[in-house]
mmCIF file of C-alpha atoms in Angstrom:
data_model
loop_
_atom_site.group_PDB
_atom_site.id
_atom_site.type_symbol
_atom_site.label_atom_id
_atom_site.label_comp_id
_atom_site.label_asym_id
_atom_site.label_seq_id
_atom_site.Cartn_x
_atom_site.Cartn_y
_atom_site.Cartn_z
ATOM 1 C CA MET Q 291 76.804 111.970 74.457
ATOM 2 C CA ASP Q 292 76.525 113.165 78.077
ATOM 3 C CA THR Q 293 77.446 116.475 79.690
ATOM 4 C CA ALA Q 294 81.015 115.312 80.317
ATOM 5 C CA GLY Q 295 81.488 114.408 76.681
ATOM 6 C CA ASN Q 296 81.565 110.646 77.181
ATOM 7 C CA THR Q 297 79.683 108.105 75.129
ATOM 8 C CA ALA Q 298 78.407 104.971 76.842
ATOM 9 C CA ASN Q 299 80.884 102.564 75.249
ATOM 10 C CA ASP Q 300 84.019 104.624 74.680
ATOM 11 C CA HIS Q 301 87.538 103.732 75.754
ATOM 12 C CA LYS Q 302 88.277 104.787 79.311
ATOM 13 C CA VAL Q 303 91.311 105.163 81.554
ATOM 14 C CA ILE Q 304 90.549 103.241 84.752
ATOM 15 C CA VAL Q 305 92.508 103.013 88.009
ATOM 16 C CA ILE Q 306 91.873 99.978 90.225
ATOM 17 C CA THR Q 307 93.425 99.733 93.676
ATOM 18 C CA GLY Q 308 93.929 96.352 95.279
ATOM 19 C CA ALA Q 309 94.218 94.957 91.749
ATOM 20 C CA GLY Q 310 96.579 92.122 92.657
ATOM 21 C CA ALA Q 311 93.921 89.679 93.872
ATOM 22 C CA GLY Q 312 90.248 89.001 94.511
ATOM 23 C CA ILE Q 313 87.569 91.348 93.212
ATOM 24 C CA GLY Q 314 90.211 93.801 92.011
ATOM 25 C CA ARG Q 315 91.862 91.184 89.810
ATOM 26 C CA VAL Q 316 88.608 89.820 88.391
ATOM 27 C CA THR Q 317 87.296 93.328 87.678
ATOM 28 C CA ALA Q 318 90.565 94.430 86.079
ATOM 29 C CA ARG Q 319 90.558 91.492 83.706
ATOM 30 C CA ARG Q 320 86.932 92.119 82.768
ATOM 31 C CA LEU Q 321 87.599 95.794 82.013
ATOM 32 C CA LEU Q 322 90.769 94.987 80.089
ATOM 33 C CA GLY Q 323 88.697 92.551 78.049
ATOM 34 C CA ASP Q 324 86.301 95.412 77.305
ATOM 35 C CA GLY Q 325 89.187 97.343 75.741
ATOM 36 C CA HIS Q 326 89.861 99.910 78.455
ATOM 37 C CA SER Q 327 93.261 101.087 79.649
ATOM 38 C CA VAL Q 328 93.519 99.845 83.228
ATOM 39 C CA VAL Q 329 96.082 100.987 85.795
ATOM 40 C CA LEU Q 330 96.617 98.132 88.243
ATOM 41 C CA ALA Q 331 97.609 99.576 91.609
ATOM 42 C CA GLY Q 332 98.750 97.650 94.657
ATOM 43 C CA ARG Q 333 101.670 96.944 96.954
ATOM 44 C CA ARG Q 334 103.057 93.826 95.243
ATOM 45 C CA ARG Q 335 104.285 94.185 91.676
ATOM 46 C CA GLU Q 336 104.409 90.422 91.144
ATOM 47 C CA SER Q 337 100.712 90.009 91.949
ATOM 48 C CA LEU Q 338 99.812 92.962 89.748
ATOM 49 C CA ALA Q 339 101.786 91.463 86.876
ATOM 50 C CA GLU Q 340 99.830 88.228 87.313
ATOM 51 C CA THR Q 341 96.604 90.209 87.026
ATOM 52 C CA ALA Q 342 97.867 91.948 83.883
ATOM 53 C CA ASP Q 343 98.818 88.618 82.329
ATOM 54 C CA GLY Q 344 100.539 90.356 79.436
ATOM 55 C CA SER Q 345 97.557 92.501 78.445
ATOM 56 C CA PRO Q 346 98.693 95.497 76.364
ATOM 57 C CA GLY Q 347 96.030 97.640 78.035
ATOM 58 C CA ALA Q 348 97.390 97.092 81.547
ATOM 59 C CA THR Q 349 99.748 99.399 83.422
ATOM 60 C CA VAL Q 350 101.276 98.024 86.627
ATOM 61 C CA ALA Q 351 101.833 100.626 89.352
ATOM 62 C CA GLU Q 352 103.104 99.850 92.840
ATOM 63 C CA ALA Q 353 101.294 102.036 95.357
ATOM 64 C CA ASP Q 354 100.368 102.066 99.040
ATOM 65 C CA VAL Q 355 96.931 103.647 99.454
ATOM 66 C CA THR Q 356 97.607 104.444 103.127
ATOM 67 C CA SER Q 357 100.348 106.863 102.035
ATOM 68 C CA ALA Q 358 99.147 110.168 100.586
ATOM 69 C CA GLU Q 359 102.557 110.637 98.961
ATOM 70 C CA SER Q 360 102.376 107.223 97.279
ATOM 71 C CA VAL Q 361 98.862 107.944 95.997
ATOM 72 C CA ARG Q 362 99.938 111.318 94.618
ATOM 73 C CA ALA Q 363 102.742 109.542 92.772
ATOM 74 C CA LEU Q 364 100.250 106.997 91.399
ATOM 75 C CA PHE Q 365 97.984 109.664 89.927
ATOM 76 C CA GLY Q 366 101.019 111.604 88.722
ATOM 77 C CA LEU Q 367 101.923 108.529 86.686
ATOM 78 C CA VAL Q 368 98.362 108.343 85.345
ATOM 79 C CA ARG Q 369 98.440 112.011 84.393
ATOM 80 C CA GLU Q 370 101.800 111.670 82.671
ATOM 81 C CA ARG Q 371 100.889 108.519 80.737
ATOM 82 C CA PHE Q 372 97.257 109.163 79.843
ATOM 83 C CA GLY Q 373 96.507 112.810 80.580
ATOM 84 C CA ARG Q 374 93.231 111.955 82.316
ATOM 85 C CA VAL Q 375 91.406 109.436 84.494
ATOM 86 C CA ASP Q 376 87.838 108.387 83.714
ATOM 87 C CA VAL Q 377 87.148 105.854 86.471
ATOM 88 C CA LEU Q 378 88.573 105.044 89.890
ATOM 89 C CA PHE Q 379 87.586 101.740 91.477
ATOM 90 C CA ASN Q 380 88.529 102.289 95.124
ATOM 91 C CA ASN Q 381 88.881 98.598 95.940
ATOM 92 C CA ALA Q 382 91.867 98.140 98.278
ATOM 93 C CA GLY Q 383 90.798 96.901 101.703
ATOM 94 C CA VAL Q 384 91.467 94.548 104.601
ATOM 95 C CA PHE Q 385 89.278 92.724 107.113
ATOM 96 C CA GLY Q 386 91.644 92.732 110.059
ATOM 97 C CA PRO Q 387 91.426 90.056 112.750
ATOM 98 C CA ALA Q 388 88.118 89.129 114.372
ATOM 99 C CA ALA Q 389 87.621 91.294 117.468
ATOM 100 C CA SER Q 390 84.824 93.020 119.365
ATOM 101 C CA VAL Q 391 85.089 96.578 120.650
ATOM 102 C CA ASP Q 392 86.770 95.516 123.917
ATOM 103 C CA GLU Q 393 89.217 93.209 122.138
ATOM 104 C CA VAL Q 394 90.476 95.152 119.114
ATOM 105 C CA GLY Q 395 94.154 96.067 119.312
ATOM 106 C CA ASP Q 396 95.660 99.455 118.565
ATOM 107 C CA GLU Q 397 97.654 98.317 115.537
ATOM 108 C CA ASP Q 398 94.802 96.246 114.105
ATOM 109 C CA TRP Q 399 92.406 99.189 114.401
ATOM 110 C CA ARG Q 400 94.834 101.549 112.700
ATOM 111 C CA GLU Q 401 95.592 99.111 109.863
ATOM 112 C CA VAL Q 402 91.923 98.624 108.982
ATOM 113 C CA LEU Q 403 90.980 102.302 109.217
ATOM 114 C CA ASP Q 404 94.138 103.466 107.443
ATOM 115 C CA THR Q 405 93.563 101.080 104.530
ATOM 116 C CA ASN Q 406 89.790 101.093 104.161
ATOM 117 C CA VAL Q 407 89.015 104.718 105.035
ATOM 118 C CA THR Q 408 92.125 106.862 104.686
ATOM 119 C CA GLY Q 409 93.202 104.862 101.646
ATOM 120 C CA SER Q 410 89.847 105.420 99.972
ATOM 121 C CA LEU Q 411 89.975 109.139 100.778
ATOM 122 C CA ASN Q 412 93.539 109.476 99.487
ATOM 123 C CA CYS Q 413 92.655 107.913 96.127
ATOM 124 C CA ALA Q 414 89.285 109.648 95.727
ATOM 125 C CA ARG Q 415 90.893 113.017 96.480
ATOM 126 C CA GLU Q 416 93.529 112.678 93.760
ATOM 127 C CA ALA Q 417 91.069 111.239 91.235
ATOM 128 C CA ALA Q 418 88.566 114.038 91.879
ATOM 129 C CA ARG Q 419 91.261 116.685 91.451
ATOM 130 C CA MET Q 420 92.180 115.270 88.060
ATOM 131 C CA MET Q 421 88.562 114.818 86.980
ATOM 132 C CA LYS Q 422 87.702 118.433 87.829
ATOM 133 C CA GLU Q 423 90.657 119.791 85.841
ATOM 134 C CA GLN Q 424 90.697 117.555 82.749
ATOM 135 C CA GLU Q 425 88.947 118.172 79.432
ATOM 136 C CA PRO Q 426 86.335 116.955 79.005
ATOM 137 C CA ARG Q 427 85.693 117.316 82.707
ATOM 138 C CA GLY Q 428 84.210 114.587 84.904
ATOM 139 C CA GLY Q 429 84.447 110.886 85.575
ATOM 140 C CA ARG Q 430 83.269 108.154 87.886
ATOM 141 C CA ILE Q 431 84.461 106.937 91.299
ATOM 142 C CA ILE Q 432 83.308 103.554 92.612
ATOM 143 C CA ASN Q 433 83.964 102.776 96.275
ATOM 144 C CA ASN Q 434 84.007 99.166 97.425
ATOM 145 C CA GLY Q 435 81.764 99.094 100.467
ATOM 146 C CA SER Q 436 80.264 95.997 102.072
ATOM 147 C CA VAL Q 437 76.985 94.643 103.354
ATOM 148 C CA SER Q 438 78.718 95.146 106.724
ATOM 149 C CA ALA Q 439 78.000 98.859 106.250
ATOM 150 C CA HIS Q 440 74.371 97.918 106.946
ATOM 151 C CA ALA Q 441 74.505 94.787 109.143
ATOM 152 C CA PRO Q 442 77.770 93.730 110.836
ATOM 153 C CA ARG Q 443 79.127 90.293 111.445
ATOM 154 C CA PRO Q 444 79.991 89.417 115.055
ATOM 155 C CA SER Q 445 83.471 90.499 116.173
ATOM 156 C CA SER Q 446 84.062 92.793 113.214
ATOM 157 C CA VAL Q 447 84.134 96.225 114.847
ATOM 158 C CA ALA Q 448 87.071 97.687 112.915
ATOM 159 C CA TYR Q 449 85.900 96.459 109.513
ATOM 160 C CA THR Q 450 82.277 97.446 110.152
ATOM 161 C CA VAL Q 451 83.202 100.942 111.308
ATOM 162 C CA SER Q 452 85.445 101.364 108.266
ATOM 163 C CA LYS Q 453 82.669 100.425 105.857
ATOM 164 C CA HIS Q 454 80.194 102.767 107.565
ATOM 165 C CA ALA Q 455 82.809 105.446 106.988
ATOM 166 C CA VAL Q 456 82.991 104.516 103.298
ATOM 167 C CA SER Q 457 79.224 105.080 103.117
ATOM 168 C CA GLY Q 458 79.730 108.575 104.524
ATOM 169 C CA LEU Q 459 82.581 109.209 102.121
ATOM 170 C CA THR Q 460 80.485 108.166 99.131
ATOM 171 C CA ALA Q 461 77.516 110.298 100.192
ATOM 172 C CA SER Q 462 79.733 113.339 100.716
ATOM 173 C CA MET Q 463 81.461 112.811 97.378
ATOM 174 C CA ASN Q 464 78.154 112.599 95.550
ATOM 175 C CA LEU Q 465 77.076 115.922 97.053
ATOM 176 C CA ASP Q 466 80.389 117.725 96.568
ATOM 177 C CA LEU Q 467 81.331 116.414 93.115
ATOM 178 C CA ARG Q 468 78.070 116.151 91.184
ATOM 179 C CA GLY Q 469 78.423 119.685 89.846
ATOM 180 C CA TYR Q 470 81.709 118.733 88.195
ATOM 181 C CA GLY Q 471 80.429 115.823 86.116
ATOM 182 C CA ILE Q 472 81.655 113.220 88.630
ATOM 183 C CA ALA Q 473 79.348 110.328 89.518
ATOM 184 C CA CYS Q 474 80.033 108.281 92.654
ATOM 185 C CA THR Q 475 78.903 104.771 93.539
ATOM 186 C CA GLN Q 476 79.215 102.505 96.555
ATOM 187 C CA ILE Q 477 79.079 98.825 95.660
ATOM 188 C CA ASP Q 478 78.238 96.621 98.642
ATOM 189 C CA VAL Q 479 79.358 93.039 98.101
ATOM 190 C CA GLY Q 480 78.141 90.041 100.060
ATOM 191 C CA ASN Q 481 80.031 86.741 99.995
ATOM 192 C CA ALA Q 482 81.824 86.977 96.669
ATOM 193 C CA ALA Q 483 84.191 84.006 96.614
ATOM 194 C CA THR Q 484 87.785 85.268 96.919
ATOM 195 C CA ALA Q 485 90.793 84.316 99.019
ATOM 196 C CA MET Q 486 89.845 87.122 101.423
ATOM 197 C CA THR Q 487 86.401 85.597 102.051
ATOM 198 C CA ALA Q 488 87.358 81.932 101.824
ATOM 199 C CA GLY Q 489 86.224 81.148 105.368
ATOM 200 C CA PHE Q 490 82.616 82.183 104.760
ATOM 201 C CA GLY Q 491 81.901 79.196 102.570
ATOM 202 C CA ALA Q 492 82.777 76.797 105.361
ATOM 203 C CA ASN Q 493 82.576 78.307 108.838
ATOM 204 C CA ALA Q 494 81.038 81.773 109.069
ATOM 205 C CA ARG Q 495 80.216 82.963 112.575
ATOM 206 C CA GLN Q 496 76.547 83.914 112.937
ATOM 207 C CA ALA Q 497 74.785 86.489 115.106
ATOM 208 C CA ASP Q 498 73.455 83.756 117.425
ATOM 209 C CA GLY Q 499 76.983 82.518 118.095
ATOM 210 C CA SER Q 500 76.774 79.467 115.868
ATOM 211 C CA VAL Q 501 79.218 78.696 113.079
ATOM 212 C CA ARG Q 502 77.927 77.410 109.780
ATOM 213 C CA PRO Q 503 78.657 77.639 106.065
ATOM 214 C CA GLU Q 504 77.191 80.418 103.949
ATOM 215 C CA PRO Q 505 76.503 80.493 100.213
ATOM 216 C CA THR Q 506 78.922 82.433 98.010
ATOM 217 C CA ILE Q 507 78.880 83.795 94.477
ATOM 218 C CA ASP Q 508 81.547 83.997 91.793
ATOM 219 C CA ALA Q 509 83.323 87.374 91.893
ATOM 220 C CA VAL Q 510 82.779 87.654 88.139
ATOM 221 C CA HIS Q 511 79.231 88.827 88.876
ATOM 222 C CA VAL Q 512 80.620 91.745 90.866
ATOM 223 C CA ALA Q 513 82.946 92.546 87.961
ATOM 224 C CA ASP Q 514 80.017 92.402 85.540
ATOM 225 C CA THR Q 515 78.106 94.906 87.677
ATOM 226 C CA ILE Q 516 81.073 97.275 87.791
ATOM 227 C CA ALA Q 517 81.579 96.934 84.041
ATOM 228 C CA HIS Q 518 77.961 97.953 83.474
ATOM 229 C CA ILE Q 519 78.304 101.016 85.704
ATOM 230 C CA VAL Q 520 81.534 101.966 83.911
ATOM 231 C CA SER Q 521 79.706 101.732 80.573
ATOM 232 C CA LEU Q 522 77.136 104.345 81.587
ATOM 233 C CA PRO Q 523 77.516 108.010 80.641
ATOM 234 C CA THR Q 524 78.412 110.138 83.654
ATOM 235 C CA ASP Q 525 75.090 111.971 83.657
ATOM 236 C CA VAL Q 526 73.724 108.626 84.918
ATOM 237 C CA ASN Q 527 74.590 107.854 88.538
ATOM 238 C CA VAL Q 528 74.200 104.649 90.540
ATOM 239 C CA PRO Q 529 74.682 105.887 94.126
ATOM 240 C CA THR Q 530 74.499 102.432 95.717
ATOM 241 C CA VAL Q 531 74.229 98.846 94.520
ATOM 242 C CA THR Q 532 74.382 95.534 96.382
ATOM 243 C CA VAL Q 533 75.616 92.291 94.827
ATOM 244 C CA MET Q 534 75.321 89.276 97.103
ATOM 245 C CA ALA Q 535 74.614 85.584 97.350
ATOM 246 C CA ARG Q 536 70.825 85.199 97.331
ATOM 247 C CA GLU Q 537 70.654 82.974 100.416
ATOM 248 C CA MET Q 538 73.325 84.540 102.607
ATOM 249 C CA PRO Q 539 71.839 85.477 106.008
ATOM 250 C CA PHE Q 540 72.232 89.200 105.450
ATOM 251 C CA ALA Q 541 68.632 90.308 105.834
ATOM 252 C CA GLY Q 542 68.295 88.644 109.212
ATOM 253 C CA ARG Q 543 71.904 88.794 110.356
ATOM 254 C CA GLY Q 544 71.268 91.046 113.354
#
């Protein structure tokens, strides 16, 4: 048993944002299969219900991460139903349209930063407040970063800036929350095959200006990695982890 009173394989209450599709959906189904109670958060109830697929462990909760009020309501529901939260997977995010710094529009910039950065902060803030107050105290927050936090794709200024900000958020959280039994992770994913990344498998723009296909991996491997981190006691931290297609041109992208 760890300092927060959690065993490695116990039942946990887990909140996943962006749970209606992609990595969020695959991860939710994996964690539901492991026997956890999973709160599926997102903007479209129909998509969330598809993720739940009738699982008795799933709770569907409509929420807009860009709205602090909506996020407070989400964690109010979690508090009322479960009395605690053990894990937050801060997964909601958008790419935004391809644009360089001189091309990005005002609305596109705001949408990406509001969703990827402010949304992550809104959810982490409410989760951390609950984790600090609950008994036993503590928990785990996993932020979905990106390999773009380390090496950008061409014409991705808004997305790249947002993921650098997520790196700063995760580092600050680890420093500020470690004394409260809260472990924080950034998972950087490269070319997991989802609807959001569908173009990479066929026509990804490269740093030299060419366009060519890139290898992808099944998102289940990302879910497996998250499930392992969730299974760890909270006195074990994984500050950063990268899961990517072996032959994607990440190392030499720049």
